[in-house]
Amino acid sequence: MNNYNKLLNNLETLKLLKMRDNIDSYIDLINNKKKDIIESLYELTNLEIELRNEKAMYGEIEILNEKRIQHSIQFAGFPYQKTFEEFDFSFQPCLNKAQILDFKNLRFIENKENILFVGSPGVGKTHLATAIGLENAKNNHTTYFINCNDLIETLKKAHSHNRLDEKLKTLAKYRLLIIDEVGYLPIDLEAANMLFQLINKRYEKNSTIITTNKPFSKWGELFGDNMIANAILDRLLHHSHVISITGKSYRTKDILADTSNSKE
Ligand code: ADP
Ligand code: MG
């Protein structure tokens, strides 16, 4: 091996890759007396320093990004962190897997569309809503997850402190608002009015995900008022994806499997 190749090897061993890549042109410059050796070495080492500074900067940006994502996820207040990968589609064959996986692309967020998951307890409504929410938070969009009854309590509290408008404005701004468990408890007229105001403020501006165990035909009963229920549904359903999950509960699948086994 000649000295030139030995030099290249040394630069490689020392991880001076910028110097290795540029040394050839500098040797030409020196041979042609366009640059002297000191200037050449100075510039070559400068190239190496620039690269290291850039790498350090990117490293810091990566760390900041990671921190921001963690903060967004914490802020969102998910009940648990479940992903699309953890969802067993074979257990819920009524679902169109491609349609659900497309939510991961967040096109519905861009299009300001809503998603409504309808189904009995344990079928994976909250799991899927959370998986979508996590994806949204990871993509740097504001995301907020709230249980419907907690939301009603928050709104009523804001109202009693004369801060309902302020609260509604904040809630309307989130790029994605997930209202979980609509319909598990009856909703009084005051709460229904507040929910209508919130949905109306978000209408065609930001996406909302709803999970509910109540078919829409029962929402009049749930809200104790057909007109307000229809007004809310009207805005939610215009530009929306309705996902009905008709399968069995994932929570009780093992218990049910056990009972059926024990009968045999
Ligand atoms: P609900 O429809 O009542 O909101 P969840 O989404 O909370 O039900 O599901 C109940 C539990 O079962 C959660 O721990 C969830 O992760 C799990 N689960 C539900 N469906 C599935 C599924 N198809 N694959 C994997 N886990 C599931
Ligand atoms: Mg749930």
PDB file of C-alpha atoms and ligand atoms in Angstrom:
ATOM      1  CA  MET A   1       0.000   0.000   0.000  1.00  0.00           C
ATOM      2  CA  ASN A   2       1.411   3.399  -0.903  1.00  0.00           C
ATOM      3  CA  ASN A   3       1.540   6.299   1.504  1.00  0.00           C
ATOM      4  CA  TYR A   4      -1.456   8.013  -0.068  1.00  0.00           C
ATOM      5  CA  ASN A   5      -3.635   4.968   0.540  1.00  0.00           C
ATOM      6  CA  LYS A   6      -2.219   4.580   4.045  1.00  0.00           C
ATOM      7  CA  LEU A   7      -3.151   8.208   4.711  1.00  0.00           C
ATOM      8  CA  LEU A   8      -6.726   7.594   3.487  1.00  0.00           C
ATOM      9  CA  ASN A   9      -6.941   4.577   5.791  1.00  0.00           C
ATOM     10  CA  ASN A  10      -5.734   6.609   8.756  1.00  0.00           C
ATOM     11  CA  LEU A  11      -8.270   9.342   8.092  1.00  0.00           C
ATOM     12  CA  GLU A  12     -10.934   6.696   7.944  1.00  0.00           C
ATOM     13  CA  THR A  13      -9.761   5.086  11.194  1.00  0.00           C
ATOM     14  CA  LEU A  14      -9.808   8.501  12.861  1.00  0.00           C
ATOM     15  CA  LYS A  15     -13.298   9.079  11.409  1.00  0.00           C
ATOM     16  CA  LEU A  16     -12.085  12.243   9.654  1.00  0.00           C
ATOM     17  CA  LEU A  17     -14.367  11.487   6.752  1.00  0.00           C
ATOM     18  CA  LYS A  18     -14.652  15.023   5.401  1.00  0.00           C
ATOM     19  CA  MET A  19     -10.854  15.230   5.233  1.00  0.00           C
ATOM     20  CA  ARG A  20     -10.677  11.837   3.551  1.00  0.00           C
ATOM     21  CA  ASP A  21     -13.263  12.890   0.935  1.00  0.00           C
ATOM     22  CA  ASN A  22     -11.556  16.205   0.170  1.00  0.00           C
ATOM     23  CA  ILE A  23      -7.877  15.424   0.525  1.00  0.00           C
ATOM     24  CA  ASP A  24      -7.495  14.489  -3.121  1.00  0.00           C
ATOM     25  CA  SER A  25      -8.593  17.909  -4.409  1.00  0.00           C
ATOM     26  CA  TYR A  26      -6.382  19.638  -1.835  1.00  0.00           C
ATOM     27  CA  ILE A  27      -3.348  17.640  -2.934  1.00  0.00           C
ATOM     28  CA  ASP A  28      -4.037  18.887  -6.477  1.00  0.00           C
ATOM     29  CA  LEU A  29      -4.349  22.475  -5.223  1.00  0.00           C
ATOM     30  CA  ILE A  30      -1.037  22.167  -3.359  1.00  0.00           C
ATOM     31  CA  ASN A  31       0.709  20.562  -6.329  1.00  0.00           C
ATOM     32  CA  ASN A  32      -0.557  23.353  -8.579  1.00  0.00           C
ATOM     33  CA  LYS A  33       0.609  25.899  -6.005  1.00  0.00           C
ATOM     34  CA  LYS A  34      -2.884  27.293  -5.636  1.00  0.00           C
ATOM     35  CA  LYS A  35      -2.830  26.689  -1.884  1.00  0.00           C
ATOM     36  CA  ASP A  36      -0.013  26.036   0.564  1.00  0.00           C
ATOM     37  CA  ILE A  37       0.046  23.172   3.050  1.00  0.00           C
ATOM     38  CA  ILE A  38      -0.973  25.244   6.082  1.00  0.00           C
ATOM     39  CA  GLU A  39      -3.978  26.788   4.339  1.00  0.00           C
ATOM     40  CA  SER A  40      -4.995  23.372   3.028  1.00  0.00           C
ATOM     41  CA  LEU A  41      -4.770  21.664   6.416  1.00  0.00           C
ATOM     42  CA  TYR A  42      -6.624  24.554   8.004  1.00  0.00           C
ATOM     43  CA  GLU A  43      -9.476  24.321   5.494  1.00  0.00           C
ATOM     44  CA  LEU A  44      -9.629  20.530   5.683  1.00  0.00           C
ATOM     45  CA  THR A  45      -9.865  20.597   9.481  1.00  0.00           C
ATOM     46  CA  ASN A  46     -12.510  23.324   9.188  1.00  0.00           C
ATOM     47  CA  LEU A  47     -14.656  21.034   7.028  1.00  0.00           C
ATOM     48  CA  GLU A  48     -14.450  18.414   9.742  1.00  0.00           C
ATOM     49  CA  ILE A  49     -15.392  20.899  12.487  1.00  0.00           C
ATOM     50  CA  GLU A  50     -18.391  22.168  10.479  1.00  0.00           C
ATOM     51  CA  LEU A  51     -19.663  18.636  10.063  1.00  0.00           C
ATOM     52  CA  ARG A  52     -19.374  17.965  13.785  1.00  0.00           C
ATOM     53  CA  ASN A  53     -21.192  21.196  14.658  1.00  0.00           C
ATOM     54  CA  GLU A  54     -23.973  20.310  12.254  1.00  0.00           C
ATOM     55  CA  LYS A  55     -24.310  16.844  13.745  1.00  0.00           C
ATOM     56  CA  ALA A  56     -24.443  18.269  17.269  1.00  0.00           C
ATOM     57  CA  MET A  57     -27.133  20.727  16.190  1.00  0.00           C
ATOM     58  CA  TYR A  58     -29.235  17.993  14.579  1.00  0.00           C
ATOM     59  CA  GLY A  59     -28.797  15.888  17.694  1.00  0.00           C
ATOM     60  CA  GLU A  60     -30.150  18.723  19.833  1.00  0.00           C
ATOM     61  CA  ILE A  61     -33.073  19.286  17.470  1.00  0.00           C
ATOM     62  CA  GLU A  62     -33.878  15.563  17.659  1.00  0.00           C
ATOM     63  CA  ILE A  63     -33.856  15.677  21.461  1.00  0.00           C
ATOM     64  CA  LEU A  64     -36.085  18.778  21.474  1.00  0.00           C
ATOM     65  CA  ASN A  65     -38.507  17.112  19.046  1.00  0.00           C
ATOM     66  CA  GLU A  66     -38.669  14.002  21.177  1.00  0.00           C
ATOM     67  CA  LYS A  67     -39.354  16.138  24.267  1.00  0.00           C
ATOM     68  CA  ARG A  68     -42.074  18.085  22.468  1.00  0.00           C
ATOM     69  CA  ILE A  69     -43.776  14.869  21.378  1.00  0.00           C
ATOM     70  CA  GLN A  70     -43.651  13.459  24.924  1.00  0.00           C
ATOM     71  CA  HIS A  71     -45.125  16.708  26.221  1.00  0.00           C
ATOM     72  CA  SER A  72     -47.954  16.650  23.643  1.00  0.00           C
ATOM     73  CA  ILE A  73     -48.784  13.050  24.538  1.00  0.00           C
ATOM     74  CA  GLN A  74     -48.870  13.861  28.246  1.00  0.00           C
ATOM     75  CA  PHE A  75     -50.955  16.957  27.627  1.00  0.00           C
ATOM     76  CA  ALA A  76     -53.508  14.957  25.612  1.00  0.00           C
ATOM     77  CA  GLY A  77     -54.458  12.962  28.708  1.00  0.00           C
ATOM     78  CA  PHE A  78     -55.063   9.546  27.154  1.00  0.00           C
ATOM     79  CA  PRO A  79     -56.455   6.904  29.534  1.00  0.00           C
ATOM     80  CA  TYR A  80     -53.783   4.525  28.210  1.00  0.00           C
ATOM     81  CA  GLN A  81     -51.396   4.444  25.276  1.00  0.00           C
ATOM     82  CA  LYS A  82     -52.493   1.865  22.730  1.00  0.00           C
ATOM     83  CA  THR A  83     -51.412   1.775  19.102  1.00  0.00           C
ATOM     84  CA  PHE A  84     -52.739   0.495  15.774  1.00  0.00           C
ATOM     85  CA  GLU A  85     -50.105  -2.251  15.913  1.00  0.00           C
ATOM     86  CA  GLU A  86     -51.571  -3.517  19.188  1.00  0.00           C
ATOM     87  CA  PHE A  87     -55.053  -3.793  17.719  1.00  0.00           C
ATOM     88  CA  ASP A  88     -56.055  -7.306  16.698  1.00  0.00           C
ATOM     89  CA  PHE A  89     -58.174  -6.780  13.595  1.00  0.00           C
ATOM     90  CA  SER A  90     -58.901 -10.497  13.295  1.00  0.00           C
ATOM     91  CA  PHE A  91     -60.874 -10.231  16.542  1.00  0.00           C
ATOM     92  CA  GLN A  92     -63.126  -7.558  15.004  1.00  0.00           C
ATOM     93  CA  PRO A  93     -63.786  -8.741  11.425  1.00  0.00           C
ATOM     94  CA  CYS A  94     -66.644  -6.255  10.976  1.00  0.00           C
ATOM     95  CA  LEU A  95     -64.025  -3.505  10.673  1.00  0.00           C
ATOM     96  CA  ASN A  96     -62.607  -2.430   7.341  1.00  0.00           C
ATOM     97  CA  LYS A  97     -58.917  -2.620   8.269  1.00  0.00           C
ATOM     98  CA  ALA A  98     -57.771  -0.423   5.368  1.00  0.00           C
ATOM     99  CA  GLN A  99     -60.254   2.287   6.362  1.00  0.00           C
ATOM    100  CA  ILE A 100     -59.072   2.229   9.993  1.00  0.00           C
ATOM    101  CA  LEU A 101     -55.387   2.193   9.046  1.00  0.00           C
ATOM    102  CA  ASP A 102     -55.954   5.171   6.762  1.00  0.00           C
ATOM    103  CA  PHE A 103     -56.825   7.231   9.864  1.00  0.00           C
ATOM    104  CA  LYS A 104     -53.154   6.813  10.780  1.00  0.00           C
ATOM    105  CA  ASN A 105     -52.298   8.995   7.782  1.00  0.00           C
ATOM    106  CA  LEU A 106     -54.314  11.800   9.421  1.00  0.00           C
ATOM    107  CA  ARG A 107     -55.992  12.762   6.148  1.00  0.00           C
ATOM    108  CA  PHE A 108     -59.196  13.261   8.136  1.00  0.00           C
ATOM    109  CA  ILE A 109     -57.415  15.930  10.180  1.00  0.00           C
ATOM    110  CA  GLU A 110     -56.398  17.804   7.024  1.00  0.00           C
ATOM    111  CA  ASN A 111     -59.972  17.497   5.739  1.00  0.00           C
ATOM    112  CA  LYS A 112     -61.458  18.541   9.090  1.00  0.00           C
ATOM    113  CA  GLU A 113     -63.592  15.412   9.202  1.00  0.00           C
ATOM    114  CA  ASN A 114     -64.944  13.705  12.315  1.00  0.00           C
ATOM    115  CA  ILE A 115     -64.819  10.056  13.327  1.00  0.00           C
ATOM    116  CA  LEU A 116     -67.579   8.432  15.351  1.00  0.00           C
ATOM    117  CA  PHE A 117     -66.969   5.015  16.880  1.00  0.00           C
ATOM    118  CA  VAL A 118     -70.239   3.335  17.815  1.00  0.00           C
ATOM    119  CA  GLY A 119     -70.446   0.031  19.660  1.00  0.00           C
ATOM    120  CA  SER A 120     -71.066  -1.730  22.946  1.00  0.00           C
ATOM    121  CA  PRO A 121     -68.455  -1.724  25.748  1.00  0.00           C
ATOM    122  CA  GLY A 122     -65.088  -3.404  25.205  1.00  0.00           C
ATOM    123  CA  VAL A 123     -65.101  -3.557  21.400  1.00  0.00           C
ATOM    124  CA  GLY A 124     -62.074  -1.272  21.005  1.00  0.00           C
ATOM    125  CA  LYS A 125     -63.567   2.205  20.566  1.00  0.00           C
ATOM    126  CA  THR A 126     -61.277   3.924  23.063  1.00  0.00           C
ATOM    127  CA  HIS A 127     -58.295   1.869  21.881  1.00  0.00           C
ATOM    128  CA  LEU A 128     -58.702   3.063  18.288  1.00  0.00           C
ATOM    129  CA  ALA A 129     -59.508   6.656  19.284  1.00  0.00           C
ATOM    130  CA  THR A 130     -56.339   6.699  21.407  1.00  0.00           C
ATOM    131  CA  ALA A 131     -54.207   5.171  18.654  1.00  0.00           C
ATOM    132  CA  ILE A 132     -55.350   7.926  16.295  1.00  0.00           C
ATOM    133  CA  GLY A 133     -54.826  10.582  18.967  1.00  0.00           C
ATOM    134  CA  LEU A 134     -51.288   9.344  19.645  1.00  0.00           C
ATOM    135  CA  GLU A 135     -50.471   9.541  15.962  1.00  0.00           C
ATOM    136  CA  ASN A 136     -51.834  13.075  15.833  1.00  0.00           C
ATOM    137  CA  ALA A 137     -49.783  14.159  18.862  1.00  0.00           C
ATOM    138  CA  LYS A 138     -46.660  12.595  17.349  1.00  0.00           C
ATOM    139  CA  ASN A 139     -47.276  14.683  14.265  1.00  0.00           C
ATOM    140  CA  ASN A 140     -47.185  17.838  16.294  1.00  0.00           C
ATOM    141  CA  HIS A 141     -50.903  18.593  16.198  1.00  0.00           C
ATOM    142  CA  THR A 142     -52.646  19.600  19.419  1.00  0.00           C
ATOM    143  CA  THR A 143     -54.631  16.689  20.767  1.00  0.00           C
ATOM    144  CA  TYR A 144     -56.965  16.489  23.746  1.00  0.00           C
ATOM    145  CA  PHE A 145     -58.741  13.426  25.087  1.00  0.00           C
ATOM    146  CA  ILE A 146     -61.615  13.838  27.523  1.00  0.00           C
ATOM    147  CA  ASN A 147     -64.350  11.635  28.893  1.00  0.00           C
ATOM    148  CA  CYS A 148     -67.792  13.077  28.097  1.00  0.00           C
ATOM    149  CA  ASN A 149     -68.858  13.358  31.730  1.00  0.00           C
ATOM    150  CA  ASP A 150     -65.602  15.060  32.692  1.00  0.00           C
ATOM    151  CA  LEU A 151     -66.097  17.433  29.776  1.00  0.00           C
ATOM    152  CA  ILE A 152     -69.609  18.288  30.993  1.00  0.00           C
ATOM    153  CA  GLU A 153     -68.307  18.868  34.504  1.00  0.00           C
ATOM    154  CA  THR A 154     -65.513  21.092  33.162  1.00  0.00           C
ATOM    155  CA  LEU A 155     -67.975  23.127  31.113  1.00  0.00           C
ATOM    156  CA  LYS A 156     -70.393  23.532  34.012  1.00  0.00           C
ATOM    157  CA  LYS A 157     -67.583  24.597  36.309  1.00  0.00           C
ATOM    158  CA  ALA A 158     -66.375  27.142  33.745  1.00  0.00           C
ATOM    159  CA  HIS A 159     -69.946  28.421  33.410  1.00  0.00           C
ATOM    160  CA  SER A 160     -70.304  28.903  37.168  1.00  0.00           C
ATOM    161  CA  HIS A 161     -67.046  30.892  37.135  1.00  0.00           C
ATOM    162  CA  ASN A 162     -68.267  33.006  34.244  1.00  0.00           C
ATOM    163  CA  ARG A 163     -65.634  31.514  31.989  1.00  0.00           C
ATOM    164  CA  LEU A 164     -67.652  29.326  29.654  1.00  0.00           C
ATOM    165  CA  ASP A 165     -66.761  31.302  26.512  1.00  0.00           C
ATOM    166  CA  GLU A 166     -63.079  31.168  27.310  1.00  0.00           C
ATOM    167  CA  LYS A 167     -63.233  27.421  27.966  1.00  0.00           C
ATOM    168  CA  LEU A 168     -65.190  26.777  24.768  1.00  0.00           C
ATOM    169  CA  LYS A 169     -62.662  28.763  22.774  1.00  0.00           C
ATOM    170  CA  THR A 170     -59.791  26.707  24.182  1.00  0.00           C
ATOM    171  CA  LEU A 171     -61.588  23.437  23.525  1.00  0.00           C
ATOM    172  CA  ALA A 172     -62.542  24.536  20.016  1.00  0.00           C
ATOM    173  CA  LYS A 173     -58.915  25.208  19.097  1.00  0.00           C
ATOM    174  CA  TYR A 174     -57.486  21.710  19.564  1.00  0.00           C
ATOM    175  CA  ARG A 175     -56.691  20.202  16.194  1.00  0.00           C
ATOM    176  CA  LEU A 176     -58.181  16.965  17.488  1.00  0.00           C
ATOM    177  CA  LEU A 177     -60.629  16.633  20.361  1.00  0.00           C
ATOM    178  CA  ILE A 178     -61.589  13.123  21.454  1.00  0.00           C
ATOM    179  CA  ILE A 179     -64.814  12.939  23.469  1.00  0.00           C
ATOM    180  CA  ASP A 180     -64.950   9.462  24.952  1.00  0.00           C
ATOM    181  CA  GLU A 181     -67.981   7.583  26.248  1.00  0.00           C
ATOM    182  CA  VAL A 182     -70.837   9.758  25.045  1.00  0.00           C
ATOM    183  CA  GLY A 183     -74.020   8.118  26.242  1.00  0.00           C
ATOM    184  CA  TYR A 184     -72.932   6.193  29.306  1.00  0.00           C
ATOM    185  CA  LEU A 185     -74.792   8.666  31.534  1.00  0.00           C
ATOM    186  CA  PRO A 186     -77.823  10.822  30.674  1.00  0.00           C
ATOM    187  CA  ILE A 187     -77.070  14.409  29.674  1.00  0.00           C
ATOM    188  CA  ASP A 188     -79.210  17.224  31.079  1.00  0.00           C
ATOM    189  CA  LEU A 189     -80.407  20.137  28.976  1.00  0.00           C
ATOM    190  CA  GLU A 190     -77.826  22.622  30.274  1.00  0.00           C
ATOM    191  CA  ALA A 191     -75.028  20.178  29.410  1.00  0.00           C
ATOM    192  CA  ALA A 192     -76.616  19.420  26.032  1.00  0.00           C
ATOM    193  CA  ASN A 193     -76.601  23.138  25.225  1.00  0.00           C
ATOM    194  CA  MET A 194     -72.954  23.480  26.155  1.00  0.00           C
ATOM    195  CA  LEU A 195     -71.976  20.427  24.114  1.00  0.00           C
ATOM    196  CA  PHE A 196     -73.869  21.855  21.157  1.00  0.00           C
ATOM    197  CA  GLN A 197     -71.952  25.125  21.460  1.00  0.00           C
ATOM    198  CA  LEU A 198     -68.656  23.237  21.529  1.00  0.00           C
ATOM    199  CA  ILE A 199     -69.485  21.024  18.541  1.00  0.00           C
ATOM    200  CA  ASN A 200     -70.797  24.031  16.654  1.00  0.00           C
ATOM    201  CA  LYS A 201     -67.577  25.966  17.284  1.00  0.00           C
ATOM    202  CA  ARG A 202     -65.486  23.041  16.039  1.00  0.00           C
ATOM    203  CA  TYR A 203     -67.725  22.340  13.040  1.00  0.00           C
ATOM    204  CA  GLU A 204     -65.725  22.435   9.780  1.00  0.00           C
ATOM    205  CA  LYS A 205     -62.730  23.916  11.637  1.00  0.00           C
ATOM    206  CA  ASN A 206     -61.210  21.009  13.547  1.00  0.00           C
ATOM    207  CA  SER A 207     -61.725  17.275  13.777  1.00  0.00           C
ATOM    208  CA  THR A 208     -63.563  15.605  16.635  1.00  0.00           C
ATOM    209  CA  ILE A 209     -63.606  11.914  17.503  1.00  0.00           C
ATOM    210  CA  ILE A 210     -66.595  10.593  19.438  1.00  0.00           C
ATOM    211  CA  THR A 211     -66.909   7.190  21.026  1.00  0.00           C
ATOM    212  CA  THR A 212     -70.391   6.099  22.029  1.00  0.00           C
ATOM    213  CA  ASN A 213     -72.309   3.009  23.055  1.00  0.00           C
ATOM    214  CA  LYS A 214     -75.597   4.590  21.979  1.00  0.00           C
ATOM    215  CA  PRO A 215     -76.852   4.327  18.392  1.00  0.00           C
ATOM    216  CA  PHE A 216     -77.696   7.767  16.977  1.00  0.00           C
ATOM    217  CA  SER A 217     -81.402   6.918  17.012  1.00  0.00           C
ATOM    218  CA  LYS A 218     -81.196   6.945  20.815  1.00  0.00           C
ATOM    219  CA  TRP A 219     -79.440  10.295  21.118  1.00  0.00           C
ATOM    220  CA  GLY A 220     -82.734  12.181  21.480  1.00  0.00           C
ATOM    221  CA  GLU A 221     -83.459  10.114  24.551  1.00  0.00           C
ATOM    222  CA  LEU A 222     -79.896  10.532  25.807  1.00  0.00           C
ATOM    223  CA  PHE A 223     -80.008  14.327  25.549  1.00  0.00           C
ATOM    224  CA  GLY A 224     -83.628  14.461  26.704  1.00  0.00           C
ATOM    225  CA  ASP A 225     -84.363  16.651  23.689  1.00  0.00           C
ATOM    226  CA  ASN A 226     -84.678  15.588  20.062  1.00  0.00           C
ATOM    227  CA  MET A 227     -83.965  18.990  18.609  1.00  0.00           C
ATOM    228  CA  ILE A 228     -80.659  19.514  20.339  1.00  0.00           C
ATOM    229  CA  ALA A 229     -79.617  15.900  19.735  1.00  0.00           C
ATOM    230  CA  ASN A 230     -80.331  16.360  16.025  1.00  0.00           C
ATOM    231  CA  ALA A 231     -78.493  19.675  15.902  1.00  0.00           C
ATOM    232  CA  ILE A 232     -75.405  18.080  17.471  1.00  0.00           C
ATOM    233  CA  LEU A 233     -75.577  14.984  15.242  1.00  0.00           C
ATOM    234  CA  ASP A 234     -76.137  17.133  12.163  1.00  0.00           C
ATOM    235  CA  ARG A 235     -72.828  18.921  12.687  1.00  0.00           C
ATOM    236  CA  LEU A 236     -70.924  15.841  13.802  1.00  0.00           C
ATOM    237  CA  LEU A 237     -72.089  13.666  10.925  1.00  0.00           C
ATOM    238  CA  HIS A 238     -71.614  16.175   8.108  1.00  0.00           C
ATOM    239  CA  HIS A 239     -68.058  15.316   6.842  1.00  0.00           C
ATOM    240  CA  SER A 240     -67.578  12.258   9.021  1.00  0.00           C
ATOM    241  CA  HIS A 241     -66.599   8.611   9.175  1.00  0.00           C
ATOM    242  CA  VAL A 242     -68.982   6.471  11.188  1.00  0.00           C
ATOM    243  CA  ILE A 243     -67.375   3.254  12.391  1.00  0.00           C
ATOM    244  CA  SER A 244     -69.828   0.780  13.867  1.00  0.00           C
ATOM    245  CA  ILE A 245     -68.153  -2.002  15.774  1.00  0.00           C
ATOM    246  CA  THR A 246     -70.640  -4.814  16.099  1.00  0.00           C
ATOM    247  CA  GLY A 247     -68.338  -7.559  17.403  1.00  0.00           C
ATOM    248  CA  LYS A 248     -67.762  -8.998  20.839  1.00  0.00           C
ATOM    249  CA  SER A 249     -66.078  -7.369  23.830  1.00  0.00           C
ATOM    250  CA  TYR A 250     -62.322  -7.876  23.917  1.00  0.00           C
ATOM    251  CA  ARG A 251     -62.363  -7.415  27.691  1.00  0.00           C
ATOM    252  CA  THR A 252     -64.534 -10.453  28.351  1.00  0.00           C
ATOM    253  CA  LYS A 253     -63.259 -12.651  25.530  1.00  0.00           C
ATOM    254  CA  ASP A 254     -61.121 -14.819  27.822  1.00  0.00           C
ATOM    255  CA  ILE A 255     -63.800 -15.140  30.501  1.00  0.00           C
ATOM    256  CA  LEU A 256     -66.381 -16.107  27.884  1.00  0.00           C
ATOM    257  CA  ALA A 257     -63.930 -18.527  26.282  1.00  0.00           C
ATOM    258  CA  ASP A 258     -63.338 -20.084  29.734  1.00  0.00           C
ATOM    259  CA  THR A 259     -67.049 -20.545  30.410  1.00  0.00           C
ATOM    260  CA  SER A 260     -67.610 -22.131  27.052  1.00  0.00           C
ATOM    261  CA  ASN A 261     -64.667 -24.453  27.708  1.00  0.00           C
ATOM    262  CA  SER A 262     -65.913 -25.417  31.161  1.00  0.00           C
ATOM    263  CA  LYS A 263     -69.278 -26.396  29.717  1.00  0.00           C
ATOM    264  CA  GLU A 264     -67.679 -28.920  27.449  1.00  0.00           C
TER     265      GLU A 264
HETATM  266  P1  ADP B   1     -64.381   0.395  24.497  1.00  0.00           P
HETATM  267  O1  ADP B   1     -64.968   0.019  23.178  1.00  0.00           O
HETATM  268  O2  ADP B   1     -65.318   0.109  25.630  1.00  0.00           O
HETATM  269  O3  ADP B   1     -63.836   1.766  24.534  1.00  0.00           O
HETATM  270  P2  ADP B   1     -61.593  -0.339  24.741  1.00  0.00           P
HETATM  271  O4  ADP B   1     -61.148   0.228  23.451  1.00  0.00           O
HETATM  272  O5  ADP B   1     -61.178   0.394  25.966  1.00  0.00           O
HETATM  273  O6  ADP B   1     -63.166  -0.614  24.742  1.00  0.00           O
HETATM  274  O7  ADP B   1     -61.078  -1.847  24.835  1.00  0.00           O
HETATM  275  C1  ADP B   1     -61.037  -2.541  26.071  1.00  0.00           C
HETATM  276  C2  ADP B   1     -59.681  -3.199  26.238  1.00  0.00           C
HETATM  277  O8  ADP B   1     -59.527  -4.212  25.267  1.00  0.00           O
HETATM  278  C3  ADP B   1     -58.528  -2.245  26.034  1.00  0.00           C
HETATM  279  O9  ADP B   1     -57.473  -2.640  26.876  1.00  0.00           O
HETATM  280  C4  ADP B   1     -58.142  -2.445  24.574  1.00  0.00           C
HETATM  281  O10 ADP B   1     -56.792  -2.189  24.360  1.00  0.00           O
HETATM  282  C5  ADP B   1     -58.464  -3.914  24.377  1.00  0.00           C
HETATM  283  N1  ADP B   1     -58.948  -4.206  23.014  1.00  0.00           N
HETATM  284  C6  ADP B   1     -60.176  -4.001  22.521  1.00  0.00           C
HETATM  285  N2  ADP B   1     -60.292  -4.457  21.272  1.00  0.00           N
HETATM  286  C7  ADP B   1     -59.083  -4.951  20.938  1.00  0.00           C
HETATM  287  C8  ADP B   1     -58.539  -5.579  19.765  1.00  0.00           C
HETATM  288  N3  ADP B   1     -59.311  -5.816  18.679  1.00  0.00           N
HETATM  289  N4  ADP B   1     -57.236  -5.954  19.782  1.00  0.00           N
HETATM  290  C9  ADP B   1     -56.485  -5.759  20.880  1.00  0.00           C
HETATM  291  N5  ADP B   1     -56.923  -5.179  22.014  1.00  0.00           N
HETATM  292  C10 ADP B   1     -58.213  -4.784  22.059  1.00  0.00           C
HETATM  293 MG    MG B   2     -64.081   3.143  26.037  1.00  0.00          MG
END
